[in-house]
mmCIF file of C-alpha atoms in Angstrom:
data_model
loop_
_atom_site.group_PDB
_atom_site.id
_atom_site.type_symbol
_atom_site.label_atom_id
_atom_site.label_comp_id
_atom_site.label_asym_id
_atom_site.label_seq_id
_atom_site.Cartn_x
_atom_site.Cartn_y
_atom_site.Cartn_z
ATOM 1 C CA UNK I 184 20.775 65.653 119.892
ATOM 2 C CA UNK I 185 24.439 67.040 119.376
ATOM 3 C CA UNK I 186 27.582 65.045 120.130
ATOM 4 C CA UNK I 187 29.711 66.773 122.593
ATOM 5 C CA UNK I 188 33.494 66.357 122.408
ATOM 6 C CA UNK I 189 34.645 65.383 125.800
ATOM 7 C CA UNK I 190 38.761 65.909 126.834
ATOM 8 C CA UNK I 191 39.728 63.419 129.117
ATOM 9 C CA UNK I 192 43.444 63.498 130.475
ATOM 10 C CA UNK I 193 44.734 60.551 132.175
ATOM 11 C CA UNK I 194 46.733 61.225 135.018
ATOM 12 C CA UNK I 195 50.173 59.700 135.083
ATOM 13 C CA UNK I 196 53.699 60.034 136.747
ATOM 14 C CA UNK I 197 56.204 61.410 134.600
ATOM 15 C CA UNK I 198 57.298 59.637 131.958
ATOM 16 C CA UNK I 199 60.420 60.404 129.711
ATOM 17 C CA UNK I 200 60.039 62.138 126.309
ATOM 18 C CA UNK I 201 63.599 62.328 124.740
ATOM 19 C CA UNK I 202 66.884 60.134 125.489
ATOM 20 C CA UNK I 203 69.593 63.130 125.601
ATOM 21 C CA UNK I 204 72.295 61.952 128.565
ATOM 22 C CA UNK I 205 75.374 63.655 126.447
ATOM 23 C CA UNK I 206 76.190 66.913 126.110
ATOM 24 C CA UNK I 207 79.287 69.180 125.007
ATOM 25 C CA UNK I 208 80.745 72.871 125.310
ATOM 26 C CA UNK I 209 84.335 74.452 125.786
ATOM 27 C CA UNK I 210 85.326 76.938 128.552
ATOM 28 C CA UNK I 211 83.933 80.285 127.368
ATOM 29 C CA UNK I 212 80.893 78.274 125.491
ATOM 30 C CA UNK I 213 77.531 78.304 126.095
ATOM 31 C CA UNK I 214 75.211 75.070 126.259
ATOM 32 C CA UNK I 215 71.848 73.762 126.854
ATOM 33 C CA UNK I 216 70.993 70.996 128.832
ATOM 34 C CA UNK I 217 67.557 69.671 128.463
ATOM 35 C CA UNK I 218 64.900 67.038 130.093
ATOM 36 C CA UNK I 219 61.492 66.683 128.257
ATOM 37 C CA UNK I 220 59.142 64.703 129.837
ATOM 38 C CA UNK I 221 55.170 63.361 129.571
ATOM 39 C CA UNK I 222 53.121 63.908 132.484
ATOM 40 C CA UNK I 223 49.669 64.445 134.302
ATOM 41 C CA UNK I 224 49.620 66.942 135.564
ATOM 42 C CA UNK I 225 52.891 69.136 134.232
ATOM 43 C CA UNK I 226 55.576 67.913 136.194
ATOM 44 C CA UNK I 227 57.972 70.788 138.189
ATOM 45 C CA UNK I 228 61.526 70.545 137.278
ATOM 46 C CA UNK I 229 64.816 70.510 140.050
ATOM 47 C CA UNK I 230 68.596 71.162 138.137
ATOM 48 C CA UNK I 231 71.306 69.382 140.698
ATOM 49 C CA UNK I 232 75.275 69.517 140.515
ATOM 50 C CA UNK I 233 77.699 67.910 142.941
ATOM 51 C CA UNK I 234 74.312 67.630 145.031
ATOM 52 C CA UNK I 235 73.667 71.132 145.095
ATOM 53 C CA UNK I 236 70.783 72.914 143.643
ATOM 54 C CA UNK I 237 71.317 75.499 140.378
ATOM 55 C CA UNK I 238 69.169 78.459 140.726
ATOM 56 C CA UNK I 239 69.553 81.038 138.432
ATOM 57 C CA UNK I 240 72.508 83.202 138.240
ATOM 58 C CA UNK I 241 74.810 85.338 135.659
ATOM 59 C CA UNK I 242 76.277 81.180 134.246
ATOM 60 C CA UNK I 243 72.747 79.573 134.220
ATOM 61 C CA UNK I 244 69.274 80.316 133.080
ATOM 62 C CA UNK I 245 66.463 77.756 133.517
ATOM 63 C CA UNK I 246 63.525 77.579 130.899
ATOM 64 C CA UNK I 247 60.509 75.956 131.852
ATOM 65 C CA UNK I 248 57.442 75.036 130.144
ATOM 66 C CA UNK I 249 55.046 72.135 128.820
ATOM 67 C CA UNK I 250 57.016 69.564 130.847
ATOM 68 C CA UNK I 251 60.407 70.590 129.088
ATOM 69 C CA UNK I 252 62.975 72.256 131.410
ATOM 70 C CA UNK I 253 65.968 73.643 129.316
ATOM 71 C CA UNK I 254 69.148 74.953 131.753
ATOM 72 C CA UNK I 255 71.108 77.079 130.145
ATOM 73 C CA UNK I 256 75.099 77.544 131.007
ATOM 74 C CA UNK I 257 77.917 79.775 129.861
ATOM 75 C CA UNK I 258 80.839 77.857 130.875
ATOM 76 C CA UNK I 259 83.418 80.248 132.847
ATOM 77 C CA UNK I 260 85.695 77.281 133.880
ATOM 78 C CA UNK I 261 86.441 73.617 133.857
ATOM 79 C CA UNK I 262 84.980 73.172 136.554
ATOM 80 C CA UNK I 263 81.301 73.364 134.869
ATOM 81 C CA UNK I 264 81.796 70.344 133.287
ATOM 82 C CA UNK I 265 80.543 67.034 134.821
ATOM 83 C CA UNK I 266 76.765 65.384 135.614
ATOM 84 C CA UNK I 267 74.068 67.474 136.287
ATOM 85 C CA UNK I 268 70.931 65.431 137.635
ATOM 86 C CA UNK I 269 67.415 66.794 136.088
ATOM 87 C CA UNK I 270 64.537 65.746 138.248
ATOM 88 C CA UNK I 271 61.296 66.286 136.957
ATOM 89 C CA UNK I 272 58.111 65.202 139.493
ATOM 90 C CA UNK I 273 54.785 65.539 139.940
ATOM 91 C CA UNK I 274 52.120 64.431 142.561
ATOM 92 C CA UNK I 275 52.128 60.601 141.244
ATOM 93 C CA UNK I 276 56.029 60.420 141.094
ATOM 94 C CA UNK I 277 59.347 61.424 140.265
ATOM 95 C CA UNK I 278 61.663 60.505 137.453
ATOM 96 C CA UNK I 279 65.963 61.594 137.873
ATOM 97 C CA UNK I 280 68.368 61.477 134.880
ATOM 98 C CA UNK I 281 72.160 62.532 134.703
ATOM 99 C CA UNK I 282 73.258 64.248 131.685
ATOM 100 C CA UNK I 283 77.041 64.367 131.314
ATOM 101 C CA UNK I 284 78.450 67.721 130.079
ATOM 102 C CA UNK I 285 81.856 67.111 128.575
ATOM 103 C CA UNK I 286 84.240 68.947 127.062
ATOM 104 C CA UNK I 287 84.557 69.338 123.849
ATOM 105 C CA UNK I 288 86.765 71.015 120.939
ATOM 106 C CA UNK I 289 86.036 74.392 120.055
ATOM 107 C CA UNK I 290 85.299 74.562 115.886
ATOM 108 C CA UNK I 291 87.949 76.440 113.856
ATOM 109 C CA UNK I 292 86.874 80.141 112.820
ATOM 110 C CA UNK I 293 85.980 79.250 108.870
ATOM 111 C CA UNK I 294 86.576 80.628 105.681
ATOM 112 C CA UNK I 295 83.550 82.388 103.871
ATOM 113 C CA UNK I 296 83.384 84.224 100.326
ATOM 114 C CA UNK I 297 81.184 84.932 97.673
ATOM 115 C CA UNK I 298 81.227 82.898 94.500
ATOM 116 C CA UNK I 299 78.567 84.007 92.878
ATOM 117 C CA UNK I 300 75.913 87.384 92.745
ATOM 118 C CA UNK I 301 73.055 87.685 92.103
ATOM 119 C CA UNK I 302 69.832 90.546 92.059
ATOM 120 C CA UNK I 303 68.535 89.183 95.305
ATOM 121 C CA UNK I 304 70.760 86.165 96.265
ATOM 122 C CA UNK I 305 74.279 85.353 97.294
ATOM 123 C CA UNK I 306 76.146 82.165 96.528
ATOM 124 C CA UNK I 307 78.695 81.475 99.502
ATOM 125 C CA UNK I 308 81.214 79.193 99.696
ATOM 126 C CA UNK I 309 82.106 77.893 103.078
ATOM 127 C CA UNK I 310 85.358 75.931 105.125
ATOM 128 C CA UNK I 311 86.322 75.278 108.067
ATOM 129 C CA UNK I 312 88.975 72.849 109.224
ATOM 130 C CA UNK I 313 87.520 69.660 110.975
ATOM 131 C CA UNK I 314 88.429 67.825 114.091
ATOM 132 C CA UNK I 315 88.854 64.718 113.817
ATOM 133 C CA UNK I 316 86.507 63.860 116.745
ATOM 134 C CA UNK I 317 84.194 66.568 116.382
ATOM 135 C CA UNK I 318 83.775 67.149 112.899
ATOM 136 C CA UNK I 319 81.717 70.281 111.736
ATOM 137 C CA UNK I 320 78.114 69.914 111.265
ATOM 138 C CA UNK I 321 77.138 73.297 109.596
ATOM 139 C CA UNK I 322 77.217 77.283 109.968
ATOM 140 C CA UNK I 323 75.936 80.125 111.034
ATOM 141 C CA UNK I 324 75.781 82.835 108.748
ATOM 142 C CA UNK I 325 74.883 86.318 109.651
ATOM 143 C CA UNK I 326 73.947 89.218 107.277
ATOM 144 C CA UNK I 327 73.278 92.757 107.222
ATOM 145 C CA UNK I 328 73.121 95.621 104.811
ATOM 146 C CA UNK I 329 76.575 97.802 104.970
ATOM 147 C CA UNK I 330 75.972 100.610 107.393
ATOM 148 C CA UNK I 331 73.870 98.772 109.851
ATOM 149 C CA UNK I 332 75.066 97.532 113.209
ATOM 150 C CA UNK I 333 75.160 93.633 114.078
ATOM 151 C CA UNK I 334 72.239 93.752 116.343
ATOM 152 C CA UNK I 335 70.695 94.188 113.015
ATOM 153 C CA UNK I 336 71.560 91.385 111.250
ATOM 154 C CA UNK I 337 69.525 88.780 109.821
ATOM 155 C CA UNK I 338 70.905 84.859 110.690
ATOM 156 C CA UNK I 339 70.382 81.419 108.910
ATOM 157 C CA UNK I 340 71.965 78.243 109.839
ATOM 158 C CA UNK I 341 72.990 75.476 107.020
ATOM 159 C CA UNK I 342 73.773 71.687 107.420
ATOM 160 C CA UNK I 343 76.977 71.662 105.993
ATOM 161 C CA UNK I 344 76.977 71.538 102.076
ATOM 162 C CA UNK I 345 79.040 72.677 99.003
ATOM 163 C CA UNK I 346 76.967 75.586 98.254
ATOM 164 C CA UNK I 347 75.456 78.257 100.367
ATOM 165 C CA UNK I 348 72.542 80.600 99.235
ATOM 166 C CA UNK I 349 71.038 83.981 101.019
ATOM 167 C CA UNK I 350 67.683 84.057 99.131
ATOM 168 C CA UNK I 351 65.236 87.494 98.832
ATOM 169 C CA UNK I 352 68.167 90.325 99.432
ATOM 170 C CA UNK I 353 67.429 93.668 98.106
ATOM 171 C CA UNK I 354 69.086 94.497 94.523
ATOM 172 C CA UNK I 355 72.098 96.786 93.862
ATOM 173 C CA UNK I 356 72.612 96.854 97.589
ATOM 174 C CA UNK I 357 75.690 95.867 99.571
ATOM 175 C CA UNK I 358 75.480 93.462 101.935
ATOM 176 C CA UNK I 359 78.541 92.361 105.130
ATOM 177 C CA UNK I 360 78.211 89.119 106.097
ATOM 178 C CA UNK I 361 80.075 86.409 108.250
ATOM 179 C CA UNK I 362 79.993 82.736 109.331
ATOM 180 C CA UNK I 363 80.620 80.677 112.460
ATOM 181 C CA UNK I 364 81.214 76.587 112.364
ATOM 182 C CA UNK I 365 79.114 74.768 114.487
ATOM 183 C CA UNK I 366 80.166 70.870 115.795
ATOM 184 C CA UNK I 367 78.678 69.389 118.766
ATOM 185 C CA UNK I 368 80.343 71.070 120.924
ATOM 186 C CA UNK I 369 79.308 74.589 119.898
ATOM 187 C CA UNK I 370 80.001 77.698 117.920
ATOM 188 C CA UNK I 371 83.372 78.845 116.734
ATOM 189 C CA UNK I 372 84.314 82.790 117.049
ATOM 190 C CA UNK I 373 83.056 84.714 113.510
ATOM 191 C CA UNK I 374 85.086 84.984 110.576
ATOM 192 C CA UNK I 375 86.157 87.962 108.994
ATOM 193 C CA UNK I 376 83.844 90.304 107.875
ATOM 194 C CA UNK I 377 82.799 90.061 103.765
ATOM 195 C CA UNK I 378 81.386 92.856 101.731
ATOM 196 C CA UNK I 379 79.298 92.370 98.249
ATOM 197 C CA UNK I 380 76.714 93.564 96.705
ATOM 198 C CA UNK I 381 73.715 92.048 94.335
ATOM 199 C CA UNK I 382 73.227 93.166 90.765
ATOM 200 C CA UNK I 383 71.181 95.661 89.367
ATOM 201 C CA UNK I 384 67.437 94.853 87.896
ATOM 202 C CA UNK I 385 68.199 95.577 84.073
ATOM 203 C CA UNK I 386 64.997 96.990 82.885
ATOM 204 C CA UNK I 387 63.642 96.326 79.692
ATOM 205 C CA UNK I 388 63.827 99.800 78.643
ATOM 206 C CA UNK I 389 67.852 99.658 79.038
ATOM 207 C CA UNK I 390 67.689 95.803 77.237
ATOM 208 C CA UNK I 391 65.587 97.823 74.036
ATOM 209 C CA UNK I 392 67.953 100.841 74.595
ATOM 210 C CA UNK I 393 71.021 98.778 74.539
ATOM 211 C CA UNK I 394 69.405 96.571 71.837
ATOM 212 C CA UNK I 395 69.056 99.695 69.188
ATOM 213 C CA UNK I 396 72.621 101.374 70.195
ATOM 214 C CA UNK I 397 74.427 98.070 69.159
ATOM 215 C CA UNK I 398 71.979 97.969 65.791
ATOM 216 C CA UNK I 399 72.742 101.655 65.134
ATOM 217 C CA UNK I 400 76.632 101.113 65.413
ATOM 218 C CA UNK I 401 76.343 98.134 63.094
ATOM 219 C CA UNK I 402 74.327 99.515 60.555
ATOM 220 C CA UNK I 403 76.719 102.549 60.731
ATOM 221 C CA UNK I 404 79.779 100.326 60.413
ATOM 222 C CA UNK I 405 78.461 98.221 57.026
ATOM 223 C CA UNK I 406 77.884 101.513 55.618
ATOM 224 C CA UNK I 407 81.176 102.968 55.759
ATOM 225 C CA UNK I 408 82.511 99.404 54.539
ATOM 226 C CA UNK I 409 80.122 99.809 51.836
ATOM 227 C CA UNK I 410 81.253 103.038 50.945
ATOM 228 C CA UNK I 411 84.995 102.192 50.995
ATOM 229 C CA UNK I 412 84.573 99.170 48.520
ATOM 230 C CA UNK I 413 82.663 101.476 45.841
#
């Protein structure tokens, strides 16, 4: 006789699943605010400001799914900032929270360059100047192959660090890349544009080729010294 698995699921009023109450943007930033909750069954999700109700529009986008809500807000104006009340409830109850949205210092625009090349990587070095209160956290970089169009480009974010590394580039090709500072309150605009590209694959062929030039012009050259001492 065969064991059979059996999935029970407790029913329970929603219970909280994260402890974010603090958030941060600027005026012409973009945030998310998000409430993640546990419940049985999947609790439906209610966005409130200034007792209103936030539906979507062209400044907010709500994501919903597996009990996490995630509003989403391009800040026009000062006036976005403030509590918004997420209320997440199902048939056994109903659990409110007020996350602050305050504003914050924009990063500064960094400094990026190239320190280093090589046949499939890039070493970067980046800088940004910090705010005091809202020091920088890390960058965006973005990357595409000269000739392509940003919508293109390939993007990695780093903790902030000394060095920076694009790994598994193509060789001998050129590459335009740029960075963005992050803090908590966001991303800072780009920086300007850089242009490098990796090193060549040096076959062995050229290595053995190089290798016998060099031995030829040596041999040649303690011949004629030979010569001129007789």
């Amino acid at each position: 006789m065969k064991d059979l698995p059996i999935d029970v699921k407790v029913h329970h009023k929603p219970l909280w699943n994260d402890d974010k109450t603090k958030a941060y943007s600027f005026v012409d930033g973009s945030v998310n605010l998000t409430c993640e909750v546990k419940a049985e069954p999947e609790a439906n999700f209610t966005w409130t400001k200034d007792n209103g109700v936030i539906y979507p529009s062209d400044s907010a986008q709500i994501f919903n799914d597996n009990n996490t809500s995630i509003l989403q807000l391009k800040v026009n104006d000062s006036r976005m900032f403030g509590d918004y009340l997420c209320i997440a409830q199902n048939k056994l109850g109903t659990l409110e929270r007020v996350i602050i949205l305050q504003q914050g210092e924009k990063p500064a625009v960094p400094t990026a360059k190239v320190t280093v090349e090589g046949v499939d990587r890039l070493e970067l070095s980046i800088d940004a100047k910090n705010h005091p209160e809202m020091p920088i956290v890390g960058y965006r970089v973005q990357y595409k192959e000269a000739g392509e169009d940003w919508s293109q480009a390939q993007s990695t974010y780093f903790k902030k660090a000394s060095i920076y590394v694009l790994e598994n580039l193509k060789n001998d090709t050129p590459y335009v890349l740029r960075a963005a500072s992050k803090n908590a309150a966001g991303l800072s605009d780009y920086s300007v544009e850089v242009t490098k590209r990796t090193e060549k694959i040096i076959s062995s062929a050229s290595t053995s080729a190089s290798f016998s030039i060099s031995s030829c012009v040596a041999l040649l050259l303690f011949l004629l010294v030979s010569a001129s001492l007789l």
